[in-house]
Short mmCIF file of N, CA and C in Angstrom, two decimals:
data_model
loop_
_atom_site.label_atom_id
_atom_site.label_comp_id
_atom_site.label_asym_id
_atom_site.label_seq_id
_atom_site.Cartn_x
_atom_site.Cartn_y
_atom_site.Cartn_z
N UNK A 127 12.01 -23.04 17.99
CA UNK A 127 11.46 -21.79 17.49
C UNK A 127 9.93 -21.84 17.63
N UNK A 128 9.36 -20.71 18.38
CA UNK A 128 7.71 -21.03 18.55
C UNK A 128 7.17 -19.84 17.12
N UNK A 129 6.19 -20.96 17.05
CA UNK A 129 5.47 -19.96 15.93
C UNK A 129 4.47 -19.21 16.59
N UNK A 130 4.03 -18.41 15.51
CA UNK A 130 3.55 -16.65 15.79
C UNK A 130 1.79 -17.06 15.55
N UNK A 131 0.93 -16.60 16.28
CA UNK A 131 -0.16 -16.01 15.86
C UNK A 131 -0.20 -15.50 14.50
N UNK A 132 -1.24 -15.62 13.56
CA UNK A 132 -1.46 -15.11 12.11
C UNK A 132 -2.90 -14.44 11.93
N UNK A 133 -2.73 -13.00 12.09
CA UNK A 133 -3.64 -12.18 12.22
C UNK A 133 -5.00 -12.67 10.60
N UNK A 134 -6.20 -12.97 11.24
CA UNK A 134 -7.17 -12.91 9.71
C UNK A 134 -7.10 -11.20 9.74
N UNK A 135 -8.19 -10.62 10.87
CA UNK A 135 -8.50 -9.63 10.59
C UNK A 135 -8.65 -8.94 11.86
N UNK A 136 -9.35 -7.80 12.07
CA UNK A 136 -9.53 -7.09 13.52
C UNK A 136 -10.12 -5.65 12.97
N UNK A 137 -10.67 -5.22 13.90
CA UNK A 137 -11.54 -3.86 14.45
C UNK A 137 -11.02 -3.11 15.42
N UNK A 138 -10.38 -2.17 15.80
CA UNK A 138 -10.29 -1.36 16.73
C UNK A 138 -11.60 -0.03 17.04
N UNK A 139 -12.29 0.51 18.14
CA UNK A 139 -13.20 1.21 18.46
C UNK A 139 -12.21 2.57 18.92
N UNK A 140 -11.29 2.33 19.30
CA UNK A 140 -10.37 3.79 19.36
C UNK A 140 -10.32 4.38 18.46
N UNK A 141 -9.64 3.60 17.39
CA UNK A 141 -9.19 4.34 15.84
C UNK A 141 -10.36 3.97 14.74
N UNK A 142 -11.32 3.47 15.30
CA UNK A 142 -12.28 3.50 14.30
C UNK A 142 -11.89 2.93 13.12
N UNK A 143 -11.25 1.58 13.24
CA UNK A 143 -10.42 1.03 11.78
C UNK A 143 -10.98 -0.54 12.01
N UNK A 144 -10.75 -0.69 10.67
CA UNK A 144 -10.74 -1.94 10.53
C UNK A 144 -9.19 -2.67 9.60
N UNK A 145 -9.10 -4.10 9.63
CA UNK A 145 -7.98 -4.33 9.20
C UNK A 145 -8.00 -5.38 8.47
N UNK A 146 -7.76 -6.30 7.36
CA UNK A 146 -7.85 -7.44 7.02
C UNK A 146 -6.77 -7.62 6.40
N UNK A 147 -5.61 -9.11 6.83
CA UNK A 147 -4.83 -9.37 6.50
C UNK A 147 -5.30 -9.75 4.67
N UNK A 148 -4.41 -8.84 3.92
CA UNK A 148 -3.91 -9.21 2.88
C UNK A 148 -3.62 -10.75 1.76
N UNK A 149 -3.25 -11.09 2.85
CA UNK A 149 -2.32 -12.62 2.85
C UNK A 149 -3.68 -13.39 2.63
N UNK A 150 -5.06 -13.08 3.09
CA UNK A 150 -6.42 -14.07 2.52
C UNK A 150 -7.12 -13.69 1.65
N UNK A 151 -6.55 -12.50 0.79
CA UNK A 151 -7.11 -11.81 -0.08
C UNK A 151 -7.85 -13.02 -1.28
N UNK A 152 -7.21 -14.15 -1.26
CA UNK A 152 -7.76 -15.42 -1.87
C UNK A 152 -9.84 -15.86 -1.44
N UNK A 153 -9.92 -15.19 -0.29
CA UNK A 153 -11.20 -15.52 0.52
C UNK A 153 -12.26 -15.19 -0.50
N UNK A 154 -13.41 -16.04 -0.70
CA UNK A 154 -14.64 -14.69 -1.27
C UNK A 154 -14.89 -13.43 -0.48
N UNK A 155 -14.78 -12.51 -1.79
CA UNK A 155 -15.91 -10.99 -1.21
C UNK A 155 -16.46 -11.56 -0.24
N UNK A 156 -17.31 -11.87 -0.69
CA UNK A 156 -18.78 -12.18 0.86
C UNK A 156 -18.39 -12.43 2.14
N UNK A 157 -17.09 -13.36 1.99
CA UNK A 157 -16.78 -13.75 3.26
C UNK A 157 -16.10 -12.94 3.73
N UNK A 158 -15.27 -11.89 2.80
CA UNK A 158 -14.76 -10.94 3.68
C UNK A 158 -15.43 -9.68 4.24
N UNK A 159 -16.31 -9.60 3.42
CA UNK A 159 -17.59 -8.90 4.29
C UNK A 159 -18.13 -9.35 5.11
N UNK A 160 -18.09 -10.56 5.66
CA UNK A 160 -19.08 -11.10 6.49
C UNK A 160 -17.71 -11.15 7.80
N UNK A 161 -16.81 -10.99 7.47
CA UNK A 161 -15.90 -11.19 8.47
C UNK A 161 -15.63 -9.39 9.34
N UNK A 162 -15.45 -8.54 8.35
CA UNK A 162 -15.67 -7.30 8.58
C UNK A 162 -16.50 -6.72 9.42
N UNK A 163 -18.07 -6.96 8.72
CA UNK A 163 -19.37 -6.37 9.47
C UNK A 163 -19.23 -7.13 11.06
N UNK A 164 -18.79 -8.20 11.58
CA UNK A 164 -18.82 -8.65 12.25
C UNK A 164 -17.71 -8.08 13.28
N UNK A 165 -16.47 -7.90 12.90
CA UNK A 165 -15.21 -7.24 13.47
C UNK A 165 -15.76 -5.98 13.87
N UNK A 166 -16.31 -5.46 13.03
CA UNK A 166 -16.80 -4.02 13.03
C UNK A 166 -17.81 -4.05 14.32
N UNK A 167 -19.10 -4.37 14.28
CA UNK A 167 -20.19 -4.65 15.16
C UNK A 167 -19.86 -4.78 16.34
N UNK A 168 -18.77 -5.81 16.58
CA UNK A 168 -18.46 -6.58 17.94
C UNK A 168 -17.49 -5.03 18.68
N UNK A 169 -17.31 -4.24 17.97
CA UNK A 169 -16.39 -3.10 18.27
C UNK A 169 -17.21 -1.56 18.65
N UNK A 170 -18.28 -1.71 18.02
CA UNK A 170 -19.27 -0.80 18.41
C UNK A 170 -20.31 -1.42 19.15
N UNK A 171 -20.23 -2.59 19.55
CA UNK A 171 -21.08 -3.07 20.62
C UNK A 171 -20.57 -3.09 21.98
N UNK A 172 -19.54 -3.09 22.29
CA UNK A 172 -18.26 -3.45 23.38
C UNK A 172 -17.64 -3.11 23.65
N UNK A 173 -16.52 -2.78 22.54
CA UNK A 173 -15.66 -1.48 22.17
C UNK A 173 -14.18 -2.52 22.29
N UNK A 174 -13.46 -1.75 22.51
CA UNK A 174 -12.30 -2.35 22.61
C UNK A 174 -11.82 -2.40 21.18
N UNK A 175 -10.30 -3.67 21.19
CA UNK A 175 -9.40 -4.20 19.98
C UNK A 175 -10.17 -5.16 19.74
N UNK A 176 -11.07 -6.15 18.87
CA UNK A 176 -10.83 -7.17 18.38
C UNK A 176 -10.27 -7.76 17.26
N UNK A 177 -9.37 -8.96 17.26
CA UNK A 177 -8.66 -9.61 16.10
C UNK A 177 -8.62 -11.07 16.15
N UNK A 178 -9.00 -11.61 15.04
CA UNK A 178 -9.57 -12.76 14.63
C UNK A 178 -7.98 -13.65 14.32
N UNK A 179 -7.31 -14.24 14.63
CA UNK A 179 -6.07 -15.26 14.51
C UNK A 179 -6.04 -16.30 14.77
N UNK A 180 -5.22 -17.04 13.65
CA UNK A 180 -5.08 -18.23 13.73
C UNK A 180 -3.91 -19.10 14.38
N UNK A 181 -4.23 -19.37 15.67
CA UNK A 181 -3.06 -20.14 16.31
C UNK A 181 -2.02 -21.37 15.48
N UNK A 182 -0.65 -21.37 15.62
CA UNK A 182 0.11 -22.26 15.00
C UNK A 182 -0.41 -23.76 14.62
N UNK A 183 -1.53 -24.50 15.53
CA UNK A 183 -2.26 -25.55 15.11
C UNK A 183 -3.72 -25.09 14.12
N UNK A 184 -3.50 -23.96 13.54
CA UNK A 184 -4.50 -23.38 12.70
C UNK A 184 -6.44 -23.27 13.51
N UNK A 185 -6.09 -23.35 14.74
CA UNK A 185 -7.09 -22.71 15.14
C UNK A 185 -6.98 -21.38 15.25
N UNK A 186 -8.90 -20.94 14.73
CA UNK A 186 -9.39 -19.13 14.80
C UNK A 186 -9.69 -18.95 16.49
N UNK A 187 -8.54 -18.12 16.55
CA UNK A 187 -9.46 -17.73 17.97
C UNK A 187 -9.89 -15.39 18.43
N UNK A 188 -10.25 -15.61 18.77
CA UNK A 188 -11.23 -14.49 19.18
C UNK A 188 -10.24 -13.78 19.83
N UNK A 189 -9.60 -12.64 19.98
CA UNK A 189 -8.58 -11.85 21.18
C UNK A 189 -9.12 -10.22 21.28
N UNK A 190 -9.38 -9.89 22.13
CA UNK A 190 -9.88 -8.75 22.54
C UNK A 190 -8.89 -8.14 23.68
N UNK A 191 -8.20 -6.96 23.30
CA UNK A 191 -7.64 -6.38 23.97
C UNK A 191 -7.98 -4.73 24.22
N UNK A 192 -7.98 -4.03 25.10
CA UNK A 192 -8.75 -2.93 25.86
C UNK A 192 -7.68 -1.94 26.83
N UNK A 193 -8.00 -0.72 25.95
CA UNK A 193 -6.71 0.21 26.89
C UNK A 193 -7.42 0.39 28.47
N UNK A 194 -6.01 0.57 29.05
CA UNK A 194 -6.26 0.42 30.63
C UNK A 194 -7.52 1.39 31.01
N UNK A 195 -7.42 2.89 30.26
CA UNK A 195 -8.83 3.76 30.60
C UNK A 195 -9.66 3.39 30.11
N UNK A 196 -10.19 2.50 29.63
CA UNK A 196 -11.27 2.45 28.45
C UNK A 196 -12.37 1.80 29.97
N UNK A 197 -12.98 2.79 30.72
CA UNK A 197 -13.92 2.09 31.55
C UNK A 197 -15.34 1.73 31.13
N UNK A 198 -15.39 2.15 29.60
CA UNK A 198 -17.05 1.77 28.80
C UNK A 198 -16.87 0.22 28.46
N UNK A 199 -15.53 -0.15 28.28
CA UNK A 199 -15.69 -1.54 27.96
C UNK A 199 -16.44 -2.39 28.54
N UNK A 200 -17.34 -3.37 27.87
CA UNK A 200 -17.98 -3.81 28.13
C UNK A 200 -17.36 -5.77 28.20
N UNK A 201 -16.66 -6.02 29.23
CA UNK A 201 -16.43 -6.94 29.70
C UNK A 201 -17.32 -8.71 29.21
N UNK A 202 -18.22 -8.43 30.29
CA UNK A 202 -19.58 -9.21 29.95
C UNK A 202 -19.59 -9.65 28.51
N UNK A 203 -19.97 -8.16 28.16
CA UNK A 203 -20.95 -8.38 26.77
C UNK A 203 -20.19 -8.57 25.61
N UNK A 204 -18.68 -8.83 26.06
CA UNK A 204 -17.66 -9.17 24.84
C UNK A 204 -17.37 -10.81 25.17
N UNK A 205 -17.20 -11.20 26.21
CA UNK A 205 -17.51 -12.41 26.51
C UNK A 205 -19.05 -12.79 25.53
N UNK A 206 -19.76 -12.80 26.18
CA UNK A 206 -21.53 -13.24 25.23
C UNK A 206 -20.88 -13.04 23.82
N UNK A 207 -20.91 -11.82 23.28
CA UNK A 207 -20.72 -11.60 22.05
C UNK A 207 -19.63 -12.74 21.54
N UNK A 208 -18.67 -12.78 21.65
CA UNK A 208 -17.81 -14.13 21.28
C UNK A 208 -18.53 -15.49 21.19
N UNK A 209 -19.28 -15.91 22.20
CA UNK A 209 -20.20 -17.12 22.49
C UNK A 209 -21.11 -17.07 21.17
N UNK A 210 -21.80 -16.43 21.02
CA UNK A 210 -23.03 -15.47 20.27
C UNK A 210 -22.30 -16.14 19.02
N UNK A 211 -21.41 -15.42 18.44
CA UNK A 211 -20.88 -15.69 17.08
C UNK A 211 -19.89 -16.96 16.70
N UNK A 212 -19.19 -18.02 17.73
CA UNK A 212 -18.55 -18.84 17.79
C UNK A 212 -19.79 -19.89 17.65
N UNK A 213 -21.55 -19.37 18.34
CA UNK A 213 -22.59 -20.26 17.79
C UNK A 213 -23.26 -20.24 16.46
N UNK A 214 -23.41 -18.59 15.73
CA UNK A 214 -24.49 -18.27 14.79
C UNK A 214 -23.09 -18.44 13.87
N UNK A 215 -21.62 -18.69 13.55
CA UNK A 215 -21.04 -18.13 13.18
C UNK A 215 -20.22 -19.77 12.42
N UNK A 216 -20.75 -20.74 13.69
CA UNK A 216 -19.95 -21.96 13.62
C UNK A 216 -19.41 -22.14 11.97
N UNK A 217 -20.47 -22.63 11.26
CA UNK A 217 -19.51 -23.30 9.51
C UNK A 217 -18.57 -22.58 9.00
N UNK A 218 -18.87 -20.93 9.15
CA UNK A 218 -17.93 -19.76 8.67
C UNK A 218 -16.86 -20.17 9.14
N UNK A 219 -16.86 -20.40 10.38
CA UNK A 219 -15.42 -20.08 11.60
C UNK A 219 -14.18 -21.35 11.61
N UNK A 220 -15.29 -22.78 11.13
CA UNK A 220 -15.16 -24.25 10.76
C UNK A 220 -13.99 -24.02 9.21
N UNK A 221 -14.99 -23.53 8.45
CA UNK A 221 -14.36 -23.12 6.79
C UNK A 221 -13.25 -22.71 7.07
N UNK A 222 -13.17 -21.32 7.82
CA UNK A 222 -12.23 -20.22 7.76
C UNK A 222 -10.86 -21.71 8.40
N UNK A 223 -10.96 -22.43 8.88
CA UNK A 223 -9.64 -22.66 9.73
C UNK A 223 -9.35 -23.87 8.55
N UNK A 224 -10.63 -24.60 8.33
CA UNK A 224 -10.30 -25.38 7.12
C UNK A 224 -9.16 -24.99 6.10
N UNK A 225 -9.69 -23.69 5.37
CA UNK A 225 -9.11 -23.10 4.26
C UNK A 225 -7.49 -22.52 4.76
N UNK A 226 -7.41 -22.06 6.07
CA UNK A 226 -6.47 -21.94 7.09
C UNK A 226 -5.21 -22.96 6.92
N UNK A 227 -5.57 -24.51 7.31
CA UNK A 227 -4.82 -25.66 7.34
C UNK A 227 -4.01 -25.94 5.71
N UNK A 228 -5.35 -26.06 5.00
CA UNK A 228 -5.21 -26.42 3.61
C UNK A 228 -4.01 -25.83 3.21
N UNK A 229 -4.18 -24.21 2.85
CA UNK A 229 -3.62 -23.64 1.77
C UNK A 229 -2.78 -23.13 2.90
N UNK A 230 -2.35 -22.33 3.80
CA UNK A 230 -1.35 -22.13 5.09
C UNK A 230 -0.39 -22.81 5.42
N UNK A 231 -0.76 -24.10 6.54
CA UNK A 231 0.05 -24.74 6.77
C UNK A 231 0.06 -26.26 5.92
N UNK A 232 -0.37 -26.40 4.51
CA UNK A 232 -0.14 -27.08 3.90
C UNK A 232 -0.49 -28.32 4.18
N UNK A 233 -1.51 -28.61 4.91
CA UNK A 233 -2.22 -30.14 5.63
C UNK A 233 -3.56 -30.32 4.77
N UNK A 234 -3.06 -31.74 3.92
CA UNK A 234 -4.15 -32.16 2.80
C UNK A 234 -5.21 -32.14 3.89
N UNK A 235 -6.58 -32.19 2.97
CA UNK A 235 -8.16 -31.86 3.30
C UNK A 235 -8.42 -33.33 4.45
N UNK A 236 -8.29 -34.38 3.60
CA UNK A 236 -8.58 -35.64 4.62
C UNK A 236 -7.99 -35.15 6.13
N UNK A 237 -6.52 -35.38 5.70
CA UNK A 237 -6.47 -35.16 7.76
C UNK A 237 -6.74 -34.21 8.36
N UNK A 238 -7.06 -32.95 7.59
CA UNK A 238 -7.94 -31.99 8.60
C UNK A 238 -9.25 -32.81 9.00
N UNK A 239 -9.81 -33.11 8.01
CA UNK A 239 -11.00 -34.02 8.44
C UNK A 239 -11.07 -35.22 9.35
N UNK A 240 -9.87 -35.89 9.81
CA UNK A 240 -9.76 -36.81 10.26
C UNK A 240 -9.22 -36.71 12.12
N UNK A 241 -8.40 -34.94 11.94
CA UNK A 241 -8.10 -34.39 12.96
C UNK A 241 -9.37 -33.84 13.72
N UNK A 242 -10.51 -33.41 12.87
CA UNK A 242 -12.04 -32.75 13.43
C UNK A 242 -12.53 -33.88 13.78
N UNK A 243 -12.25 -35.42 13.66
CA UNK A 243 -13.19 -36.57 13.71
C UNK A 243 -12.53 -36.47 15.35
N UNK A 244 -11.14 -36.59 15.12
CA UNK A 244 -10.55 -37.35 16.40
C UNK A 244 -11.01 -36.29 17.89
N UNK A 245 -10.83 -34.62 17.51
CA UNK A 245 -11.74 -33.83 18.26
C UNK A 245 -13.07 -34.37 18.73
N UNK A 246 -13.92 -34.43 17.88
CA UNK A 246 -15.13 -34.59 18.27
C UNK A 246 -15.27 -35.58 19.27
N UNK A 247 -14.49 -37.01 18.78
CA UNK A 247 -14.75 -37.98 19.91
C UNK A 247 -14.09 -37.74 21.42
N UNK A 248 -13.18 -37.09 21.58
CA UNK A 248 -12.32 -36.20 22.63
C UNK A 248 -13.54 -35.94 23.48
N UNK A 249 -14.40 -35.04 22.87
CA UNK A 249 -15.00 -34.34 23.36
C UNK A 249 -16.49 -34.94 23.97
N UNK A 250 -16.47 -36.43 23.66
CA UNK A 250 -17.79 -37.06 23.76
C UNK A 250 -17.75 -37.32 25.17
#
């Protein structure tokens, strides 16, 4: 059985909406404002769907999807923009998957921490 994508939140520029899963209603205010203004922005900067989800190994990842006419989309600058906020955005985005693992898929704090150690050196 494959598991599902788990929507945080998303912006659409068609319908002029925004959306935030329920299910993190646990999050601070702030952070859900800070997750919003950002959904929001990246949607009037670019345009398109964006939605913020957490893959079955509790990574956040970025998905932008764009109706076939939509020729204002801005390609490029949704690429950058992702880069942009995956940099100014890092501890938020770090937390968010933290709090993700923890209370979600039920993986005590150490081995998330111990799973970010074994990443990092991966990556050296």
């Amino acid at each position: 059985m494959e598991k599902e994508m788990v929507v945080l939140c998303g912006a659409n520029s068609y319908e002029q909406k925004y959306y935030f899963n329920k299910d993190f209603a646990k999050l601070p205010e702030g952070i859900q404002q800070e997750l919003q203004v950002m959904c929001v922005l990246f949607t009037e900067d670019v345009g398109g769907v964006l939605t913020l989800e957490f893959s079955p190994e509790g990574v956040l990842e970025f998905k932008v999807q764009v109706d076939e006419q939509d020729y204002l989309f801005d390609e490029i600058g949704s690429e950058l923009k992702i880069r942009q906020y995956q940099r100014e955005k890092k501890e938020l985005l770090e937390a968010l998957e933290m709090f993700y693992r923890v209370f979600f898929m039920g993986i005590e704090e150490t081995e998330v921490e111990k799973m970010k150690m074994n990443l990092t050196e991966m990556g050296e």
